[in-house]
Amino acid sequence: MTRYEAELVVGRRETAADGVLVLTLRHPWDEPLPVWEPGAHVDVVLGPGLERQYSLCGDPGDRAVWRVAVLREKAGRGGSAYVHEELRAGDKVRVRGPRNNFRLERAPRYRFVAGGIGITPVLPMLAAAEEAGAEWSLLYGGRTRAGMAFTKELERYGDRVRIVPEDESGLLDLASVLDDVAPGTLVYCCGPGGLLDAVEARCPAGSLRVERFRPKEAAVQAPAGPEFEVVLARSGRTVAVPPGTSVLDAVRETGVEVLYSCTEGTCGTCETEVVEGEPDHRDSVLTEEERAAGETMLICVSRCRGRRLVLDL
């Protein structure tokens, strides 16, 4: 599938909270941008070696601009620092997408839980749930009230939204919203890994949908495993994947072009169809159902449970 890619112009820079900068992106000739659904993100190329994924947090019906919010991370790898300190209105950045690994599924009831900058993909979900007439609530936590983005926008939803700054009220009371999840209710959560793990531990099987900004520790620390081979179905070429080398790197070394971005198994860019073989899933994107089906894999981190995989490459 052909993905949209273009040089977009930074339209506005606004402060949404302490350390959170909101940017709008538009086409330089005001051409309509591709449609997107709540939960989608885009890849933003900030410079050589600086490519980051940001959730779209504006109005899906507005095709004139895309809106993203960027948290200034003190211990980051340079992307957020560049956005906050170097990127200015009128500058151009290359953008790919949108891509959606966190799609809002239809349900009669939703429980939304967000931590910090994890509010960004959830924000348009609330508007969609409201428009659909679904029953929903949001539990939104952060370290301080001043550092929590979009609180003013959330006021219109009244008491369906609970804003919980940690320095005022302590940690989120997950039991109050998750211990009575009724059948048919979907729980959507985005935020720090600790919050996602805590929510996952409380949710009924099949009810939870999450998006992670960092890979799961268990996946990162998993042993490399033995060498295996990958057959590229489109050319019939066979590639050896030794321990310590990812499928992505092994394939690219043969000259085959593959779309990729984070190389951590969190963005979904390199998701590839599996024609034959059993993947050893180590990503933080696919659901348990998708892993069990084994129809696709994230080749930047996942490996093979046997000695051979055939991929649609």
Short mmCIF file of C-alpha atoms in Angstrom, two decimals:
data_model
loop_
_atom_site.label_atom_id
_atom_site.label_comp_id
_atom_site.label_asym_id
_atom_site.label_seq_id
_atom_site.Cartn_x
_atom_site.Cartn_y
_atom_site.Cartn_z
CA MET A 1 0.00 0.00 0.00
CA THR A 2 1.31 3.45 -0.96
CA ARG A 3 1.69 5.72 2.03
CA TYR A 4 1.37 9.48 1.96
CA GLU A 5 4.66 11.34 2.29
CA ALA A 6 5.15 15.07 1.87
CA GLU A 7 6.99 18.15 3.06
CA LEU A 8 4.55 19.94 5.35
CA VAL A 9 4.80 23.42 6.82
CA VAL A 10 4.69 24.16 10.53
CA GLY A 11 1.73 26.52 10.84
CA ARG A 12 1.53 27.35 14.54
CA ARG A 13 3.40 26.67 17.75
CA GLU A 14 1.37 26.87 20.95
CA THR A 15 2.04 25.87 24.54
CA ALA A 16 -0.53 23.37 25.80
CA ALA A 17 1.08 22.82 29.23
CA ASP A 18 4.45 23.12 30.92
CA GLY A 19 6.84 21.29 28.60
CA VAL A 20 4.18 20.45 25.99
CA LEU A 21 4.27 22.19 22.61
CA VAL A 22 1.44 21.88 20.07
CA LEU A 23 2.21 22.17 16.36
CA THR A 24 -0.10 22.39 13.37
CA LEU A 25 1.11 21.00 10.04
CA ARG A 26 -0.31 21.98 6.65
CA HIS A 27 0.48 21.39 3.01
CA PRO A 28 2.54 24.25 1.48
CA TRP A 29 -0.08 24.70 -1.28
CA ASP A 30 -3.00 24.05 1.06
CA GLU A 31 -3.84 20.72 -0.55
CA PRO A 32 -6.14 18.53 1.60
CA LEU A 33 -4.30 16.15 3.88
CA PRO A 34 -5.22 12.43 3.99
CA VAL A 35 -8.14 11.35 6.14
CA TRP A 36 -7.40 9.78 9.51
CA GLU A 37 -9.24 8.20 12.41
CA PRO A 38 -8.78 8.62 16.19
CA GLY A 39 -5.69 6.78 17.40
CA ALA A 40 -3.61 7.52 14.29
CA HIS A 41 -0.06 8.82 14.33
CA VAL A 42 2.37 10.23 11.79
CA ASP A 43 6.12 9.86 11.30
CA VAL A 44 7.89 13.22 11.36
CA VAL A 45 11.42 13.42 9.93
CA LEU A 46 13.13 16.20 11.84
CA GLY A 47 16.59 15.66 10.37
CA PRO A 48 19.20 12.97 9.72
CA GLY A 49 18.65 10.27 12.34
CA LEU A 50 15.79 12.22 13.91
CA GLU A 51 12.52 10.56 12.99
CA ARG A 52 9.74 10.49 15.56
CA GLN A 53 6.13 9.35 15.81
CA TYR A 54 3.47 11.73 17.09
CA SER A 55 -0.23 11.04 17.64
CA LEU A 56 -2.70 13.21 15.75
CA CYS A 57 -4.75 15.05 18.34
CA GLY A 58 -6.85 17.46 16.31
CA ASP A 59 -10.15 17.14 14.47
CA PRO A 60 -10.26 14.24 11.95
CA GLY A 61 -12.79 16.22 9.93
CA ASP A 62 -10.32 19.08 9.38
CA ARG A 63 -8.23 18.10 6.36
CA ALA A 64 -6.49 21.49 6.17
CA VAL A 65 -4.16 20.82 9.13
CA TRP A 66 -2.82 18.06 11.31
CA ARG A 67 -2.19 18.78 14.99
CA VAL A 68 0.44 17.06 17.15
CA ALA A 69 1.68 17.66 20.69
CA VAL A 70 5.31 17.14 21.69
CA LEU A 71 6.50 16.66 25.27
CA ARG A 72 9.95 18.10 26.04
CA GLU A 73 11.77 15.02 27.37
CA LYS A 74 14.83 15.89 29.46
CA ALA A 75 16.28 12.40 29.00
CA GLY A 76 15.15 12.07 25.37
CA ARG A 77 17.20 11.23 22.30
CA GLY A 78 17.09 14.69 20.73
CA GLY A 79 13.77 14.75 18.90
CA SER A 80 11.73 16.69 21.42
CA ALA A 81 14.61 19.07 22.10
CA TYR A 82 14.80 19.86 18.39
CA VAL A 83 11.06 20.52 18.18
CA HIS A 84 11.04 22.78 21.22
CA GLU A 85 14.27 24.63 20.57
CA GLU A 86 14.83 24.67 16.82
CA LEU A 87 11.61 24.13 14.88
CA ARG A 88 9.79 27.35 14.03
CA ALA A 89 6.56 28.37 12.32
CA GLY A 90 7.16 28.33 8.58
CA ASP A 91 9.75 25.55 8.73
CA LYS A 92 9.16 22.42 6.66
CA VAL A 93 9.35 18.83 7.88
CA ARG A 94 8.86 15.58 5.99
CA VAL A 95 5.82 13.68 7.25
CA ARG A 96 4.64 10.13 6.50
CA GLY A 97 1.35 8.52 7.38
CA PRO A 98 -1.10 8.51 8.94
CA ARG A 99 -0.86 5.02 10.43
CA ASN A 100 -3.17 3.57 13.07
CA ASN A 101 -2.28 0.79 15.51
CA PHE A 102 -4.68 2.14 18.16
CA ARG A 103 -7.94 2.31 16.28
CA LEU A 104 -11.15 3.09 18.16
CA GLU A 105 -13.43 0.08 17.76
CA ARG A 106 -17.20 0.36 18.00
CA ALA A 107 -18.55 -0.34 21.48
CA PRO A 108 -21.51 0.76 23.61
CA ARG A 109 -19.22 1.77 26.49
CA TYR A 110 -15.62 2.96 26.87
CA ARG A 111 -13.26 3.55 29.77
CA PHE A 112 -10.36 5.80 28.76
CA VAL A 113 -7.21 6.06 30.90
CA ALA A 114 -4.43 8.48 29.99
CA GLY A 115 -1.16 9.38 31.64
CA GLY A 116 0.77 12.53 30.76
CA ILE A 117 1.31 13.01 27.02
CA GLY A 118 -0.71 9.81 26.52
CA ILE A 119 -3.76 12.09 26.35
CA THR A 120 -2.90 12.95 22.72
CA PRO A 121 -4.35 9.88 20.91
CA VAL A 122 -7.24 9.71 23.40
CA LEU A 123 -8.44 13.27 22.81
CA PRO A 124 -10.06 12.67 19.38
CA MET A 125 -11.42 9.34 20.66
CA LEU A 126 -13.52 11.20 23.20
CA ALA A 127 -15.11 13.32 20.50
CA ALA A 128 -15.82 10.21 18.40
CA ALA A 129 -17.36 8.35 21.35
CA GLU A 130 -19.48 11.41 22.15
CA GLU A 131 -20.68 11.69 18.55
CA ALA A 132 -21.54 7.98 18.47
CA GLY A 133 -23.67 8.34 21.59
CA ALA A 134 -21.58 5.83 23.54
CA GLU A 135 -21.27 5.81 27.32
CA TRP A 136 -17.73 6.80 28.29
CA SER A 137 -15.46 8.21 30.99
CA LEU A 138 -11.85 9.41 31.13
CA LEU A 139 -9.37 9.08 33.98
CA TYR A 140 -6.43 11.39 33.21
CA GLY A 141 -3.34 11.61 35.40
CA GLY A 142 -0.13 13.63 35.37
CA ARG A 143 2.60 14.75 37.71
CA THR A 144 1.26 18.30 38.05
CA ARG A 145 -1.83 20.12 36.82
CA ALA A 146 0.34 22.68 35.03
CA GLY A 147 2.03 19.90 33.08
CA MET A 148 -1.19 18.25 31.88
CA ALA A 149 -2.09 19.21 28.31
CA PHE A 150 -5.57 20.00 26.95
CA THR A 151 -7.30 20.32 30.33
CA LYS A 152 -9.22 23.36 29.07
CA GLU A 153 -10.50 21.43 26.05
CA LEU A 154 -11.65 18.64 28.34
CA GLU A 155 -13.79 20.93 30.52
CA ARG A 156 -16.67 20.71 28.03
CA TYR A 157 -17.21 17.06 28.96
CA GLY A 158 -18.00 17.85 32.59
CA ASP A 159 -17.78 15.13 35.22
CA ARG A 160 -17.16 12.35 32.70
CA VAL A 161 -13.54 13.50 32.88
CA ARG A 162 -11.51 13.11 36.09
CA ILE A 163 -8.24 15.02 36.07
CA VAL A 164 -5.84 13.72 38.73
CA PRO A 165 -2.54 15.59 39.23
CA GLU A 166 -0.26 13.37 41.30
CA ASP A 167 1.08 16.22 43.44
CA GLU A 168 -2.49 17.06 44.49
CA SER A 169 -4.30 13.72 44.64
CA GLY A 170 -1.73 10.94 44.42
CA LEU A 171 -1.69 8.11 41.89
CA LEU A 172 -4.65 7.22 39.70
CA ASP A 173 -7.33 5.14 41.42
CA LEU A 174 -7.55 2.48 38.72
CA ALA A 175 -9.83 0.26 40.78
CA SER A 176 -12.56 2.90 40.66
CA VAL A 177 -12.86 2.63 36.87
CA LEU A 178 -11.61 -0.86 36.05
CA ASP A 179 -12.91 -3.20 38.75
CA ASP A 180 -16.47 -3.08 37.42
CA VAL A 181 -15.90 -3.17 33.66
CA ALA A 182 -19.08 -4.61 32.16
CA PRO A 183 -19.12 -7.03 29.22
CA GLY A 184 -18.92 -5.13 25.94
CA THR A 185 -16.90 -2.28 27.45
CA LEU A 186 -13.58 -1.44 25.81
CA VAL A 187 -10.72 0.11 27.79
CA TYR A 188 -8.29 2.40 25.95
CA CYS A 189 -5.06 3.38 27.68
CA CYS A 190 -2.00 5.37 26.66
CA GLY A 191 0.81 6.66 28.84
CA PRO A 192 3.95 5.52 30.68
CA GLY A 193 4.81 1.83 30.72
CA GLY A 194 4.08 1.46 34.44
CA LEU A 195 0.55 2.77 33.97
CA LEU A 196 -0.08 0.47 31.02
CA ASP A 197 1.14 -2.55 32.97
CA ALA A 198 -1.07 -1.65 35.94
CA VAL A 199 -4.13 -1.22 33.73
CA GLU A 200 -3.38 -4.45 31.90
CA ALA A 201 -3.27 -6.33 35.20
CA ARG A 202 -6.79 -5.16 36.11
CA CYS A 203 -8.62 -5.48 32.79
CA PRO A 204 -10.76 -8.45 31.73
CA ALA A 205 -9.29 -10.46 28.85
CA GLY A 206 -9.98 -8.95 25.46
CA SER A 207 -11.22 -5.60 26.76
CA LEU A 208 -7.97 -3.58 26.70
CA ARG A 209 -6.41 -1.59 23.85
CA VAL A 210 -3.10 0.18 24.52
CA GLU A 211 -0.51 2.26 22.74
CA ARG A 212 3.04 2.30 24.05
CA PHE A 213 5.64 5.01 23.57
CA ARG A 214 8.38 2.65 24.75
CA PRO A 215 8.84 -1.09 24.12
CA LYS A 216 7.93 -3.62 26.78
CA GLU A 217 10.91 -4.50 28.97
CA ALA A 218 10.30 -8.22 28.53
CA ALA A 219 10.59 -7.86 24.76
CA VAL A 220 13.76 -5.78 24.98
CA GLN A 221 15.48 -8.24 27.33
CA ALA A 222 14.45 -11.42 25.46
CA PRO A 223 17.40 -13.57 24.26
CA ALA A 224 18.31 -13.27 20.58
CA GLY A 225 17.74 -16.96 19.81
CA PRO A 226 19.43 -19.12 17.15
CA GLU A 227 20.04 -18.27 13.51
CA PHE A 228 17.14 -18.78 11.10
CA GLU A 229 16.43 -18.03 7.47
CA VAL A 230 13.93 -15.71 5.83
CA VAL A 231 12.64 -16.31 2.33
CA LEU A 232 11.54 -13.19 0.47
CA ALA A 233 8.45 -14.42 -1.38
CA ARG A 234 8.47 -11.82 -4.14
CA SER A 235 12.01 -12.62 -5.31
CA GLY A 236 12.58 -16.09 -3.87
CA ARG A 237 15.78 -14.82 -2.24
CA THR A 238 16.83 -16.47 1.05
CA VAL A 239 18.42 -14.36 3.80
CA ALA A 240 20.21 -15.69 6.89
CA VAL A 241 19.34 -13.92 10.17
CA PRO A 242 22.02 -14.64 12.79
CA PRO A 243 21.67 -13.94 16.53
CA GLY A 244 21.99 -10.25 17.27
CA THR A 245 20.77 -9.18 13.82
CA SER A 246 17.18 -8.15 13.20
CA VAL A 247 15.14 -9.41 10.27
CA LEU A 248 14.88 -5.79 9.16
CA ASP A 249 18.66 -5.30 9.06
CA ALA A 250 19.28 -8.65 7.37
CA VAL A 251 16.73 -7.87 4.65
CA ARG A 252 18.01 -4.33 4.09
CA GLU A 253 21.58 -5.60 3.73
CA THR A 254 20.44 -7.45 0.59
CA GLY A 255 19.33 -4.16 -0.97
CA VAL A 256 15.59 -4.67 -0.44
CA GLU A 257 13.88 -1.42 0.57
CA VAL A 258 11.58 -1.76 3.59
CA LEU A 259 9.66 0.99 5.33
CA TYR A 260 10.72 1.35 8.97
CA SER A 261 11.02 4.01 11.63
CA CYS A 262 11.39 3.38 15.39
CA THR A 263 13.29 0.03 15.22
CA GLU A 264 11.85 -0.71 18.70
CA GLY A 265 8.61 -2.48 17.78
CA THR A 266 6.36 0.40 18.86
CA CYS A 267 5.38 2.35 15.73
CA GLY A 268 4.14 -0.39 13.39
CA THR A 269 5.86 1.00 10.28
CA CYS A 270 7.66 -2.25 9.40
CA GLU A 271 4.67 -4.57 9.89
CA THR A 272 5.06 -7.30 7.26
CA GLU A 273 2.79 -10.11 6.07
CA VAL A 274 3.90 -13.63 7.03
CA VAL A 275 3.34 -16.15 4.23
CA GLU A 276 4.73 -19.18 6.06
CA GLY A 277 6.36 -19.94 9.42
CA GLU A 278 5.76 -18.99 13.05
CA PRO A 279 6.93 -15.57 14.22
CA ASP A 280 8.43 -15.01 17.66
CA HIS A 281 6.59 -11.76 18.41
CA ARG A 282 8.56 -9.22 20.44
CA ASP A 283 6.76 -6.02 19.50
CA SER A 284 4.57 -3.72 21.57
CA VAL A 285 1.94 -3.15 18.86
CA LEU A 286 0.06 -6.32 17.94
CA THR A 287 -2.80 -7.60 20.08
CA GLU A 288 -2.74 -11.11 21.54
CA GLU A 289 -5.29 -12.15 18.91
CA GLU A 290 -3.09 -10.80 16.11
CA ARG A 291 -0.05 -12.54 17.56
CA ALA A 292 -1.90 -15.84 17.76
CA ALA A 293 -3.04 -15.50 14.14
CA GLY A 294 0.59 -15.03 13.04
CA GLU A 295 -0.41 -13.27 9.83
CA THR A 296 1.94 -10.31 10.28
CA MET A 297 5.03 -9.42 12.30
CA LEU A 298 7.15 -6.40 13.17
CA ILE A 299 10.45 -7.28 11.52
CA CYS A 300 12.50 -4.70 13.42
CA VAL A 301 12.32 -6.75 16.64
CA SER A 302 10.44 -10.03 16.14
CA ARG A 303 12.15 -13.26 15.17
CA CYS A 304 11.26 -16.87 14.27
CA ARG A 305 10.18 -19.76 16.50
CA GLY A 306 11.52 -22.28 14.01
CA ARG A 307 14.24 -22.25 11.39
CA ARG A 308 12.39 -20.61 8.47
CA LEU A 309 10.04 -17.74 7.71
CA VAL A 310 8.55 -16.74 4.37
CA LEU A 311 7.66 -13.03 4.20
CA ASP A 312 5.76 -10.98 1.66
CA LEU A 313 8.84 -8.99 0.64
#
